[in-house]
PDB file of C-alpha atoms in Angstrom:
ATOM      1  CA  MET A   1      36.073 161.819 -33.709  1.00 38.00           C
ATOM      2  CA  ARG A   2      34.732 160.427 -36.960  1.00 40.00           C
ATOM      3  CA  ALA A   3      34.187 156.641 -36.971  1.00 42.00           C
ATOM      4  CA  ALA A   4      36.217 154.606 -39.410  1.00 44.00           C
ATOM      5  CA  PRO A   5      34.305 153.574 -42.570  1.00 52.00           C
ATOM      6  CA  THR A   6      32.876 150.076 -42.446  1.00 72.00           C
ATOM      7  CA  LEU A   7      33.628 147.430 -45.109  1.00 72.00           C
ATOM      8  CA  THR A   8      30.330 147.993 -46.795  1.00 72.00           C
ATOM      9  CA  ALA A   9      30.184 151.795 -46.422  1.00 71.00           C
ATOM     10  CA  SER A  10      30.680 152.396 -50.149  1.00 90.00           C
ATOM     11  CA  ARG A  11      31.621 150.539 -53.261  1.00 93.00           C
ATOM     12  CA  THR A  12      34.958 152.350 -53.400  1.00 93.00           C
ATOM     13  CA  VAL A  13      35.884 151.386 -49.813  1.00 92.00           C
ATOM     14  CA  PHE A  14      34.625 147.826 -50.463  1.00 95.00           C
ATOM     15  CA  PHE A  15      36.735 147.199 -53.625  1.00 95.00           C
ATOM     16  CA  ARG A  16      39.793 149.036 -52.151  1.00 94.00           C
ATOM     17  CA  ALA A  17      39.671 146.567 -49.270  1.00 94.00           C
ATOM     18  CA  ILE A  18      39.444 143.610 -51.690  1.00 95.00           C
ATOM     19  CA  ASP A  19      42.421 144.908 -53.667  1.00 95.00           C
ATOM     20  CA  GLU A  20      44.534 144.638 -50.488  1.00 96.00           C
ATOM     21  CA  LEU A  21      43.839 140.944 -50.170  1.00 97.00           C
ATOM     22  CA  ALA A  22      46.131 138.268 -51.575  1.00 96.00           C
ATOM     23  CA  THR A  23      44.764 134.765 -51.148  1.00 96.00           C
ATOM     24  CA  VAL A  24      41.658 132.660 -51.486  1.00 94.00           C
ATOM     25  CA  GLY A  25      41.579 132.435 -47.687  1.00 95.00           C
ATOM     26  CA  ASP A  26      41.744 136.172 -47.388  1.00 96.00           C
ATOM     27  CA  LEU A  27      38.744 136.573 -49.708  1.00 97.00           C
ATOM     28  CA  VAL A  28      36.708 133.989 -47.791  1.00 95.00           C
ATOM     29  CA  ARG A  29      37.450 135.751 -44.450  1.00 96.00           C
ATOM     30  CA  PHE A  30      36.669 139.112 -45.924  1.00 96.00           C
ATOM     31  CA  GLY A  31      33.409 137.825 -47.485  1.00 97.00           C
ATOM     32  CA  ALA A  32      32.250 136.377 -44.148  1.00 96.00           C
ATOM     33  CA  SER A  33      33.001 139.697 -42.411  1.00 96.00           C
ATOM     34  CA  ALA A  34      31.167 141.707 -45.048  1.00 96.00           C
ATOM     35  CA  LEU A  35      28.087 139.448 -44.968  1.00 97.00           C
ATOM     36  CA  SER A  36      27.925 139.609 -41.229  1.00 96.00           C
ATOM     37  CA  GLU A  37      28.373 143.313 -41.065  1.00 95.00           C
ATOM     38  CA  ALA A  38      25.644 143.869 -43.631  1.00 95.00           C
ATOM     39  CA  GLY A  39      23.161 141.839 -41.642  1.00 95.00           C
ATOM     40  CA  CYS A  40      22.547 139.371 -44.476  1.00 97.00           C
ATOM     41  CA  TRP A  41      20.028 136.619 -43.703  1.00 97.00           C
ATOM     42  CA  PHE A  42      21.059 133.053 -44.251  1.00 95.00           C
ATOM     43  CA  GLY A  43      18.748 130.162 -44.897  1.00 91.00           C
ATOM     44  CA  HIS A  44      18.612 129.797 -48.656  1.00 93.00           C
ATOM     45  CA  GLY A  45      21.153 127.041 -48.723  1.00 88.00           C
ATOM     46  CA  SER A  46      23.570 127.996 -45.942  1.00 89.00           C
ATOM     47  CA  ASP A  47      22.927 129.079 -42.349  1.00 91.00           C
ATOM     48  CA  ASN A  48      26.054 131.255 -41.642  1.00 94.00           C
ATOM     49  CA  ALA A  49      28.239 133.880 -43.141  1.00 96.00           C
ATOM     50  CA  LEU A  50      31.381 131.706 -43.447  1.00 94.00           C
ATOM     51  CA  ASP A  51      29.718 128.936 -45.464  1.00 91.00           C
ATOM     52  CA  GLU A  52      28.043 131.495 -47.758  1.00 94.00           C
ATOM     53  CA  ALA A  53      31.385 133.329 -48.248  1.00 94.00           C
ATOM     54  CA  HIS A  54      32.966 129.997 -49.150  1.00 91.00           C
ATOM     55  CA  LEU A  55      30.304 129.360 -51.789  1.00 92.00           C
ATOM     56  CA  LEU A  56      30.510 132.783 -53.424  1.00 94.00           C
ATOM     57  CA  VAL A  57      34.335 133.071 -53.373  1.00 95.00           C
ATOM     58  CA  LEU A  58      34.914 129.567 -54.617  1.00 92.00           C
ATOM     59  CA  HIS A  59      32.337 129.983 -57.343  1.00 93.00           C
ATOM     60  CA  ALA A  60      34.052 133.162 -58.507  1.00 95.00           C
ATOM     61  CA  VAL A  61      37.513 131.499 -58.713  1.00 93.00           C
ATOM     62  CA  HIS A  62      36.149 128.292 -60.241  1.00 91.00           C
ATOM     63  CA  LEU A  63      36.819 126.026 -57.335  1.00 87.00           C
ATOM     64  CA  ARG A  64      33.218 125.464 -56.163  1.00 78.00           C
ATOM     65  CA  ASP A  65      32.840 122.060 -57.836  1.00 77.00           C
ATOM     66  CA  VAL A  66      36.068 120.819 -56.137  1.00 69.00           C
ATOM     67  CA  PHE A  67      34.687 122.105 -52.810  1.00 62.00           C
ATOM     68  CA  LEU A  68      31.363 120.338 -53.283  1.00 61.00           C
ATOM     69  CA  VAL A  69      32.926 117.023 -54.189  1.00 54.00           C
ATOM     70  CA  GLU A  70      35.606 117.012 -51.478  1.00 55.00           C
ATOM     71  CA  ALA A  71      33.627 118.888 -48.794  1.00 55.00           C
ATOM     72  CA  SER A  72      36.691 121.002 -48.215  1.00 66.00           C
ATOM     73  CA  LEU A  73      39.720 122.344 -50.065  1.00 76.00           C
ATOM     74  CA  PRO A  74      43.301 121.344 -49.433  1.00 82.00           C
ATOM     75  CA  GLN A  75      44.943 123.987 -47.270  1.00 85.00           C
ATOM     76  CA  GLU A  76      47.238 125.053 -50.046  1.00 88.00           C
ATOM     77  CA  PHE A  77      44.264 126.265 -52.045  1.00 88.00           C
ATOM     78  CA  TYR A  78      43.366 128.787 -49.283  1.00 91.00           C
ATOM     79  CA  ALA A  79      46.959 130.019 -49.386  1.00 94.00           C
ATOM     80  CA  ALA A  80      46.942 130.426 -53.152  1.00 94.00           C
ATOM     81  CA  ARG A  81      47.185 133.935 -54.491  1.00 96.00           C
ATOM     82  CA  VAL A  82      44.365 135.273 -56.633  1.00 96.00           C
ATOM     83  CA  ALA A  83      44.542 137.362 -59.813  1.00 96.00           C
ATOM     84  CA  SER A  84      43.102 140.815 -60.053  1.00 96.00           C
ATOM     85  CA  THR A  85      40.332 139.564 -62.382  1.00 96.00           C
ATOM     86  CA  GLU A  86      39.372 136.962 -59.797  1.00 96.00           C
ATOM     87  CA  LYS A  87      39.230 139.583 -57.038  1.00 97.00           C
ATOM     88  CA  GLN A  88      36.939 141.632 -59.296  1.00 97.00           C
ATOM     89  CA  ALA A  89      34.653 138.629 -59.797  1.00 97.00           C
ATOM     90  CA  VAL A  90      34.519 137.936 -56.054  1.00 97.00           C
ATOM     91  CA  GLY A  91      33.882 141.563 -55.273  1.00 97.00           C
ATOM     92  CA  ASP A  92      31.034 141.798 -57.778  1.00 97.00           C
ATOM     93  CA  LEU A  93      29.252 138.766 -56.193  1.00 97.00           C
ATOM     94  CA  LEU A  94      29.804 139.881 -52.633  1.00 97.00           C
ATOM     95  CA  TRP A  95      28.769 143.466 -53.341  1.00 97.00           C
ATOM     96  CA  ARG A  96      25.483 142.384 -54.869  1.00 97.00           C
ATOM     97  CA  ARG A  97      24.848 139.867 -52.028  1.00 97.00           C
ATOM     98  CA  VAL A  98      25.543 142.549 -49.387  1.00 96.00           C
ATOM     99  CA  ASN A  99      23.741 145.464 -50.982  1.00 95.00           C
ATOM    100  CA  GLU A 100      20.874 143.897 -52.931  1.00 96.00           C
ATOM    101  CA  LYS A 101      20.294 141.039 -50.473  1.00 97.00           C
ATOM    102  CA  ILE A 102      20.046 138.561 -53.356  1.00 98.00           C
ATOM    103  CA  PRO A 103      20.236 134.958 -52.175  1.00 97.00           C
ATOM    104  CA  ALA A 104      23.529 133.349 -53.191  1.00 95.00           C
ATOM    105  CA  ALA A 105      21.757 130.599 -55.165  1.00 95.00           C
ATOM    106  CA  TYR A 106      20.342 133.235 -57.537  1.00 98.00           C
ATOM    107  CA  LEU A 107      23.721 134.891 -57.913  1.00 97.00           C
ATOM    108  CA  ILE A 108      25.426 131.687 -58.987  1.00 95.00           C
ATOM    109  CA  GLY A 109      22.350 130.227 -60.712  1.00 95.00           C
ATOM    110  CA  GLU A 110      22.432 126.936 -58.831  1.00 94.00           C
ATOM    111  CA  ALA A 111      21.360 125.199 -55.676  1.00 93.00           C
ATOM    112  CA  LEU A 112      21.734 121.669 -54.242  1.00 92.00           C
ATOM    113  CA  PHE A 113      18.710 119.591 -53.224  1.00 95.00           C
ATOM    114  CA  ALA A 114      19.002 115.974 -52.092  1.00 95.00           C
ATOM    115  CA  GLY A 115      22.642 116.148 -53.143  1.00 91.00           C
ATOM    116  CA  LEU A 116      21.633 117.004 -56.696  1.00 94.00           C
ATOM    117  CA  PRO A 117      22.396 120.270 -58.541  1.00 94.00           C
ATOM    118  CA  PHE A 118      19.543 122.434 -59.899  1.00 96.00           C
ATOM    119  CA  TYR A 119      19.459 125.581 -61.986  1.00 97.00           C
ATOM    120  CA  VAL A 120      17.530 128.280 -60.205  1.00 98.00           C
ATOM    121  CA  ASP A 121      16.600 131.903 -60.844  1.00 98.00           C
ATOM    122  CA  GLU A 122      14.025 134.323 -59.445  1.00 98.00           C
ATOM    123  CA  ARG A 123      11.156 132.523 -61.163  1.00 98.00           C
ATOM    124  CA  VAL A 124      11.333 129.782 -58.549  1.00 98.00           C
ATOM    125  CA  LEU A 125      11.952 129.401 -54.787  1.00 98.00           C
ATOM    126  CA  VAL A 126      15.469 128.452 -53.740  1.00 98.00           C
ATOM    127  CA  PRO A 127      15.293 124.709 -52.914  1.00 97.00           C
ATOM    128  CA  ARG A 128      15.612 124.214 -49.134  1.00 93.00           C
ATOM    129  CA  SER A 129      12.763 121.854 -48.218  1.00 95.00           C
ATOM    130  CA  PRO A 130      13.163 119.013 -45.641  1.00 96.00           C
ATOM    131  CA  LEU A 131      11.338 116.933 -48.246  1.00 97.00           C
ATOM    132  CA  ALA A 132      14.810 116.113 -49.568  1.00 96.00           C
ATOM    133  CA  GLU A 133      15.310 113.951 -46.483  1.00 96.00           C
ATOM    134  CA  VAL A 134      11.712 112.795 -46.421  1.00 96.00           C
ATOM    135  CA  ILE A 135      12.086 111.344 -49.923  1.00 96.00           C
ATOM    136  CA  ASP A 136      14.879 109.099 -48.750  1.00 92.00           C
ATOM    137  CA  LEU A 137      12.776 108.010 -45.756  1.00 91.00           C
ATOM    138  CA  ALA A 138       9.653 107.536 -47.856  1.00 92.00           C
ATOM    139  CA  PHE A 139      11.224 105.249 -50.417  1.00 91.00           C
ATOM    140  CA  GLY A 140      13.293 103.544 -47.772  1.00 88.00           C
ATOM    141  CA  SER A 141      10.738 102.717 -45.101  1.00 88.00           C
ATOM    142  CA  LEU A 142       7.654 104.962 -44.885  1.00 91.00           C
ATOM    143  CA  LEU A 143       5.902 103.656 -48.005  1.00 93.00           C
ATOM    144  CA  SER A 144       4.818 100.033 -48.249  1.00 90.00           C
ATOM    145  CA  ALA A 145       5.890  99.857 -51.898  1.00 93.00           C
ATOM    146  CA  VAL A 146       7.818 101.953 -54.367  1.00 94.00           C
ATOM    147  CA  PRO A 147       5.214 104.101 -56.178  1.00 97.00           C
ATOM    148  CA  ASP A 148       4.646 103.637 -59.934  1.00 97.00           C
ATOM    149  CA  ARG A 149       3.097 107.084 -60.404  1.00 98.00           C
ATOM    150  CA  ILE A 150       4.111 110.190 -58.469  1.00 98.00           C
ATOM    151  CA  LEU A 151       2.608 113.665 -58.550  1.00 98.00           C
ATOM    152  CA  ASP A 152       4.540 116.664 -57.323  1.00 98.00           C
ATOM    153  CA  ILE A 153       2.292 119.692 -56.910  1.00 98.00           C
ATOM    154  CA  GLY A 154       3.827 123.204 -57.116  1.00 98.00           C
ATOM    155  CA  THR A 155       7.074 121.824 -58.472  1.00 98.00           C
ATOM    156  CA  GLY A 156       8.950 125.169 -58.854  1.00 98.00           C
ATOM    157  CA  SER A 157      12.466 124.255 -59.903  1.00 98.00           C
ATOM    158  CA  GLY A 158      11.449 120.592 -60.305  1.00 98.00           C
ATOM    159  CA  CYS A 159      13.813 119.530 -57.516  1.00 98.00           C
ATOM    160  CA  ILE A 160      11.312 117.389 -55.618  1.00 98.00           C
ATOM    161  CA  ALA A 161       9.984 115.621 -58.737  1.00 98.00           C
ATOM    162  CA  ILE A 162      13.525 114.946 -59.933  1.00 98.00           C
ATOM    163  CA  ALA A 163      14.625 113.647 -56.550  1.00 98.00           C
ATOM    164  CA  CYS A 164      11.625 111.343 -56.494  1.00 98.00           C
ATOM    165  CA  ALA A 165      12.556 110.095 -60.049  1.00 98.00           C
ATOM    166  CA  TYR A 166      15.988 109.201 -58.789  1.00 97.00           C
ATOM    167  CA  ALA A 167      14.570 107.430 -55.714  1.00 97.00           C
ATOM    168  CA  ALA A 168      12.061 105.465 -57.842  1.00 97.00           C
ATOM    169  CA  PRO A 169      13.902 104.695 -61.060  1.00 96.00           C
ATOM    170  CA  GLU A 170      10.895 102.999 -62.710  1.00 96.00           C
ATOM    171  CA  ALA A 171       8.267 105.583 -61.729  1.00 97.00           C
ATOM    172  CA  GLU A 172       6.446 108.080 -63.882  1.00 98.00           C
ATOM    173  CA  VAL A 173       6.548 111.513 -62.262  1.00 98.00           C
ATOM    174  CA  VAL A 174       4.187 114.367 -63.073  1.00 98.00           C
ATOM    175  CA  ALA A 175       5.463 117.797 -61.947  1.00 98.00           C
ATOM    176  CA  THR A 176       2.877 120.569 -61.941  1.00 98.00           C
ATOM    177  CA  ASP A 177       2.967 124.292 -61.440  1.00 98.00           C
ATOM    178  CA  VAL A 178       0.481 127.062 -62.124  1.00 98.00           C
ATOM    179  CA  ASP A 179       3.313 129.452 -63.134  1.00 98.00           C
ATOM    180  CA  GLU A 180       4.675 129.238 -66.682  1.00 98.00           C
ATOM    181  CA  GLY A 181       8.030 130.651 -65.671  1.00 98.00           C
ATOM    182  CA  ALA A 182       8.505 128.048 -62.993  1.00 98.00           C
ATOM    183  CA  ARG A 183       7.594 125.334 -65.478  1.00 98.00           C
ATOM    184  CA  LYS A 184      10.283 126.520 -67.829  1.00 98.00           C
ATOM    185  CA  VAL A 185      12.885 126.272 -65.015  1.00 98.00           C
ATOM    186  CA  ALA A 186      11.595 122.825 -64.035  1.00 98.00           C
ATOM    187  CA  TRP A 187      11.839 121.573 -67.628  1.00 98.00           C
ATOM    188  CA  CYS A 188      15.415 122.986 -67.846  1.00 98.00           C
ATOM    189  CA  ASN A 189      16.331 120.833 -64.841  1.00 98.00           C
ATOM    190  CA  VAL A 190      14.478 117.767 -66.172  1.00 98.00           C
ATOM    191  CA  GLN A 191      16.652 118.060 -69.259  1.00 98.00           C
ATOM    192  CA  ARG A 192      19.772 118.659 -67.251  1.00 98.00           C
ATOM    193  CA  HIS A 193      19.251 115.360 -65.443  1.00 98.00           C
ATOM    194  CA  GLY A 194      18.222 113.477 -68.615  1.00 98.00           C
ATOM    195  CA  LEU A 195      14.760 112.523 -67.323  1.00 98.00           C
ATOM    196  CA  GLU A 196      12.641 113.774 -70.165  1.00 98.00           C
ATOM    197  CA  ASP A 197      10.973 110.385 -70.723  1.00 98.00           C
ATOM    198  CA  ARG A 198       9.933 109.939 -67.055  1.00 98.00           C
ATOM    199  CA  VAL A 199       9.328 113.421 -65.570  1.00 98.00           C
ATOM    200  CA  HIS A 200       6.503 115.383 -67.231  1.00 98.00           C
ATOM    201  CA  VAL A 201       6.064 119.067 -66.498  1.00 98.00           C
ATOM    202  CA  VAL A 202       2.419 120.092 -66.610  1.00 98.00           C
ATOM    203  CA  GLY A 203       0.511 123.352 -66.113  1.00 98.00           C
ATOM    204  CA  ALA A 204      -2.015 122.856 -63.283  1.00 98.00           C
ATOM    205  CA  ASP A 205      -3.485 124.751 -60.358  1.00 98.00           C
ATOM    206  CA  VAL A 206      -3.262 122.203 -57.519  1.00 98.00           C
ATOM    207  CA  PHE A 207      -5.386 119.317 -58.963  1.00 98.00           C
ATOM    208  CA  ASP A 208      -7.054 121.411 -61.687  1.00 97.00           C
ATOM    209  CA  GLY A 209      -5.420 120.163 -64.867  1.00 96.00           C
ATOM    210  CA  VAL A 210      -4.220 116.810 -63.444  1.00 97.00           C
ATOM    211  CA  ASP A 211      -5.413 113.546 -64.923  1.00 94.00           C
ATOM    212  CA  GLY A 212      -5.309 110.023 -63.484  1.00 97.00           C
ATOM    213  CA  ARG A 213      -4.476 108.612 -60.115  1.00 98.00           C
ATOM    214  CA  PHE A 214      -1.148 108.409 -58.315  1.00 98.00           C
ATOM    215  CA  ASP A 215       0.457 106.239 -55.665  1.00 98.00           C
ATOM    216  CA  LEU A 216       2.063 109.217 -54.105  1.00 98.00           C
ATOM    217  CA  VAL A 217       1.169 112.910 -54.082  1.00 98.00           C
ATOM    218  CA  ILE A 218       3.922 115.098 -52.698  1.00 98.00           C
ATOM    219  CA  SER A 219       4.006 118.822 -52.278  1.00 98.00           C
ATOM    220  CA  ASN A 220       5.846 121.739 -50.773  1.00 98.00           C
ATOM    221  CA  PRO A 221       3.056 124.303 -51.417  1.00 98.00           C
ATOM    222  CA  PRO A 222       2.910 127.952 -50.311  1.00 98.00           C
ATOM    223  CA  TYR A 223       2.272 127.944 -46.567  1.00 98.00           C
ATOM    224  CA  VAL A 224       3.378 131.282 -45.202  1.00 97.00           C
ATOM    225  CA  PRO A 225       0.570 133.516 -43.822  1.00 97.00           C
ATOM    226  CA  ARG A 226       0.246 136.746 -45.827  1.00 96.00           C
ATOM    227  CA  ALA A 227       1.154 139.035 -42.945  1.00 95.00           C
ATOM    228  CA  VAL A 228       4.294 136.996 -42.232  1.00 97.00           C
ATOM    229  CA  VAL A 229       5.391 137.165 -45.869  1.00 97.00           C
ATOM    230  CA  ASP A 230       5.348 140.975 -45.696  1.00 93.00           C
ATOM    231  CA  ALA A 231       7.670 140.811 -42.620  1.00 96.00           C
ATOM    232  CA  LEU A 232      10.232 138.349 -43.971  1.00 97.00           C
ATOM    233  CA  PRO A 233      13.910 139.336 -44.416  1.00 97.00           C
ATOM    234  CA  SER A 234      14.797 141.191 -47.620  1.00 97.00           C
ATOM    235  CA  GLU A 235      16.208 138.040 -49.218  1.00 98.00           C
ATOM    236  CA  TYR A 236      12.720 136.581 -49.522  1.00 97.00           C
ATOM    237  CA  GLY A 237      11.676 139.608 -51.619  1.00 97.00           C
ATOM    238  CA  HIS A 238      13.661 138.089 -54.532  1.00 98.00           C
ATOM    239  CA  GLU A 239      11.596 134.942 -54.453  1.00 98.00           C
ATOM    240  CA  PRO A 240       8.252 134.652 -56.248  1.00 98.00           C
ATOM    241  CA  ARG A 241       5.518 135.657 -53.825  1.00 97.00           C
ATOM    242  CA  ILE A 242       3.222 133.020 -55.364  1.00 97.00           C
ATOM    243  CA  GLY A 243       5.496 130.388 -53.867  1.00 98.00           C
ATOM    244  CA  LEU A 244       5.227 131.756 -50.336  1.00 98.00           C
ATOM    245  CA  ASP A 245       1.882 133.517 -49.727  1.00 98.00           C
ATOM    246  CA  ALA A 246      -0.871 131.102 -48.696  1.00 98.00           C
ATOM    247  CA  GLY A 247      -3.550 133.432 -47.420  1.00 97.00           C
ATOM    248  CA  VAL A 248      -4.479 134.590 -43.950  1.00 96.00           C
ATOM    249  CA  ASP A 249      -3.529 131.394 -42.096  1.00 97.00           C
ATOM    250  CA  GLY A 250      -1.090 129.821 -44.565  1.00 97.00           C
ATOM    251  CA  LEU A 251      -3.454 126.977 -45.457  1.00 98.00           C
ATOM    252  CA  ASP A 252      -5.059 128.133 -48.757  1.00 98.00           C
ATOM    253  CA  VAL A 253      -3.347 125.406 -50.821  1.00 98.00           C
ATOM    254  CA  ALA A 254      -3.190 122.735 -48.074  1.00 98.00           C
ATOM    255  CA  ARG A 255      -6.986 122.856 -47.816  1.00 98.00           C
ATOM    256  CA  ARG A 256      -7.348 122.201 -51.497  1.00 98.00           C
ATOM    257  CA  LEU A 257      -4.953 119.248 -51.304  1.00 98.00           C
ATOM    258  CA  LEU A 258      -6.787 117.673 -48.424  1.00 98.00           C
ATOM    259  CA  ALA A 259     -10.214 118.250 -49.920  1.00 98.00           C
ATOM    260  CA  ALA A 260      -9.517 116.639 -53.291  1.00 98.00           C
ATOM    261  CA  GLY A 261      -6.560 114.379 -52.774  1.00 97.00           C
ATOM    262  CA  ASN A 262      -8.597 111.178 -52.608  1.00 97.00           C
ATOM    263  CA  GLU A 263      -9.814 111.802 -56.114  1.00 97.00           C
ATOM    264  CA  HIS A 264      -6.266 111.639 -57.438  1.00 98.00           C
ATOM    265  CA  LEU A 265      -4.748 108.932 -55.238  1.00 98.00           C
ATOM    266  CA  THR A 266      -4.907 105.135 -55.691  1.00 98.00           C
ATOM    267  CA  PRO A 267      -6.813 103.316 -52.884  1.00 97.00           C
ATOM    268  CA  GLU A 268      -3.491 102.559 -51.128  1.00 96.00           C
ATOM    269  CA  GLY A 269      -1.946 105.877 -52.025  1.00 97.00           C
ATOM    270  CA  MET A 270      -0.301 108.374 -49.736  1.00 97.00           C
ATOM    271  CA  MET A 271       0.044 112.154 -49.614  1.00 98.00           C
ATOM    272  CA  ILE A 272       3.123 113.905 -48.193  1.00 98.00           C
ATOM    273  CA  VAL A 273       2.906 117.649 -47.652  1.00 98.00           C
ATOM    274  CA  GLU A 274       5.135 120.317 -46.032  1.00 98.00           C
ATOM    275  CA  VAL A 275       3.267 123.085 -44.240  1.00 98.00           C
ATOM    276  CA  GLY A 276       6.070 124.366 -42.084  1.00 96.00           C
ATOM    277  CA  GLU A 277       5.060 126.689 -39.251  1.00 94.00           C
ATOM    278  CA  ALA A 278       1.450 126.458 -40.498  1.00 97.00           C
ATOM    279  CA  SER A 279       1.258 123.026 -38.870  1.00 97.00           C
ATOM    280  CA  SER A 280      -0.400 124.450 -35.714  1.00 97.00           C
ATOM    281  CA  ALA A 281      -3.089 126.093 -37.861  1.00 97.00           C
ATOM    282  CA  LEU A 282      -3.569 122.861 -39.786  1.00 98.00           C
ATOM    283  CA  GLU A 283      -4.129 120.807 -36.613  1.00 97.00           C
ATOM    284  CA  ALA A 284      -6.532 123.422 -35.244  1.00 97.00           C
ATOM    285  CA  THR A 285      -8.490 123.338 -38.518  1.00 98.00           C
ATOM    286  CA  TYR A 286      -8.591 119.491 -38.647  1.00 98.00           C
ATOM    287  CA  PRO A 287      -8.380 118.481 -34.974  1.00 97.00           C
ATOM    288  CA  ASP A 288      -9.443 114.844 -35.643  1.00 96.00           C
ATOM    289  CA  ALA A 289      -7.399 114.273 -38.808  1.00 97.00           C
ATOM    290  CA  PRO A 290      -5.066 111.272 -38.656  1.00 98.00           C
ATOM    291  CA  PHE A 291      -1.984 113.170 -39.788  1.00 98.00           C
ATOM    292  CA  ILE A 292       1.310 111.267 -39.512  1.00 97.00           C
ATOM    293  CA  TRP A 293       3.845 113.891 -38.565  1.00 97.00           C
ATOM    294  CA  LEU A 294       7.390 113.196 -39.801  1.00 96.00           C
ATOM    295  CA  ASP A 295       9.199 115.995 -37.962  1.00 94.00           C
ATOM    296  CA  ASP A 296      10.915 113.596 -35.503  1.00 93.00           C
ATOM    297  CA  GLU A 297      12.345 111.676 -38.408  1.00 92.00           C
ATOM    298  CA  LEU A 298      14.153 114.769 -39.764  1.00 91.00           C
ATOM    299  CA  GLU A 299      17.762 114.611 -38.661  1.00 89.00           C
ATOM    300  CA  SER A 300      18.751 117.548 -40.873  1.00 86.00           C
ATOM    301  CA  GLY A 301      16.127 119.945 -39.465  1.00 86.00           C
ATOM    302  CA  GLY A 302      12.798 121.236 -40.778  1.00 89.00           C
ATOM    303  CA  GLU A 303       9.279 121.051 -39.471  1.00 93.00           C
ATOM    304  CA  GLY A 304       5.678 120.697 -40.421  1.00 97.00           C
ATOM    305  CA  VAL A 305       5.819 117.673 -42.759  1.00 98.00           C
ATOM    306  CA  PHE A 306       2.870 115.268 -42.617  1.00 98.00           C
ATOM    307  CA  MET A 307       1.789 112.146 -44.362  1.00 97.00           C
ATOM    308  CA  ILE A 308      -1.857 111.014 -44.703  1.00 98.00           C
ATOM    309  CA  ARG A 309      -3.470 107.989 -46.365  1.00 98.00           C
ATOM    310  CA  ALA A 310      -5.832 108.188 -49.257  1.00 98.00           C
ATOM    311  CA  ALA A 311      -8.301 106.217 -47.126  1.00 97.00           C
ATOM    312  CA  ASP A 312      -8.414 109.094 -44.655  1.00 98.00           C
ATOM    313  CA  LEU A 313      -9.316 111.707 -47.246  1.00 98.00           C
ATOM    314  CA  PRO A 314     -11.092 113.929 -48.042  1.00 97.00           C
ATOM    315  CA  LEU A 315     -10.907 116.339 -45.155  1.00 95.00           C
ATOM    316  CA  GLN A 316     -13.446 119.186 -45.243  1.00 87.00           C
TER     317      GLN A 316
END
């Protein structure tokens, strides 16, 4: 006996199923089922099929902003019937997510970081760093004083630099990236947030191209070992490899930060860096380094974030 076709067996079957649906709630349920059936990987903003289906469906029917503000929709919205053009828009988004494994943030062109909206495309990583929470901690209690000058190395979309600018309203922030495409996205977001006079986007390779000293150097550099990058879920293939691949042990960029950080920090300055799962390799490489690990402070999850004082650098 032939098995019944699955939801994602073909585009015809997929859109025929969508045509049979009537309400926003129907589309959300269908989307969650399709994402689960297709084995999509979650972690570029959501961690489960239902939340991602919510995001894509509500974006397509122009209710996403209401959802973000209110954290949920009134029940009557889920019971509201949808027009055929809305079904088509939902179907197009879901079909691409299911078949091309494109992260939802790229499909809708936006991601949230530290509660702030950022434009994103495939020139930059999707913002998802625990540094969003660390920034609140740093400016609230970890730093002895609010920094006057902040350097964000490997800024990508500019989300970390911009979040720092909000947290320190009087600070000058320099956001660097070696990639021109990433710098264009970062500048787009600087303009979006009206921070052109305080956040400066600069082309630099780690510290090469950076002038002056800073009270805080913060970075979410590439930290994934090369062999691991090659084995990541398909969704990661849409992200720029330069933002992930950090050599054999994941420490290519971290080493450069630790070797030259003292040359760019003020005497009382601090460096905050995310190295993720490369934290074990980092500690093995620098067994006596006085890293201050912040993982236990992260209520929202994440790992491998350390802080180190300028006085304890350089590390060789």
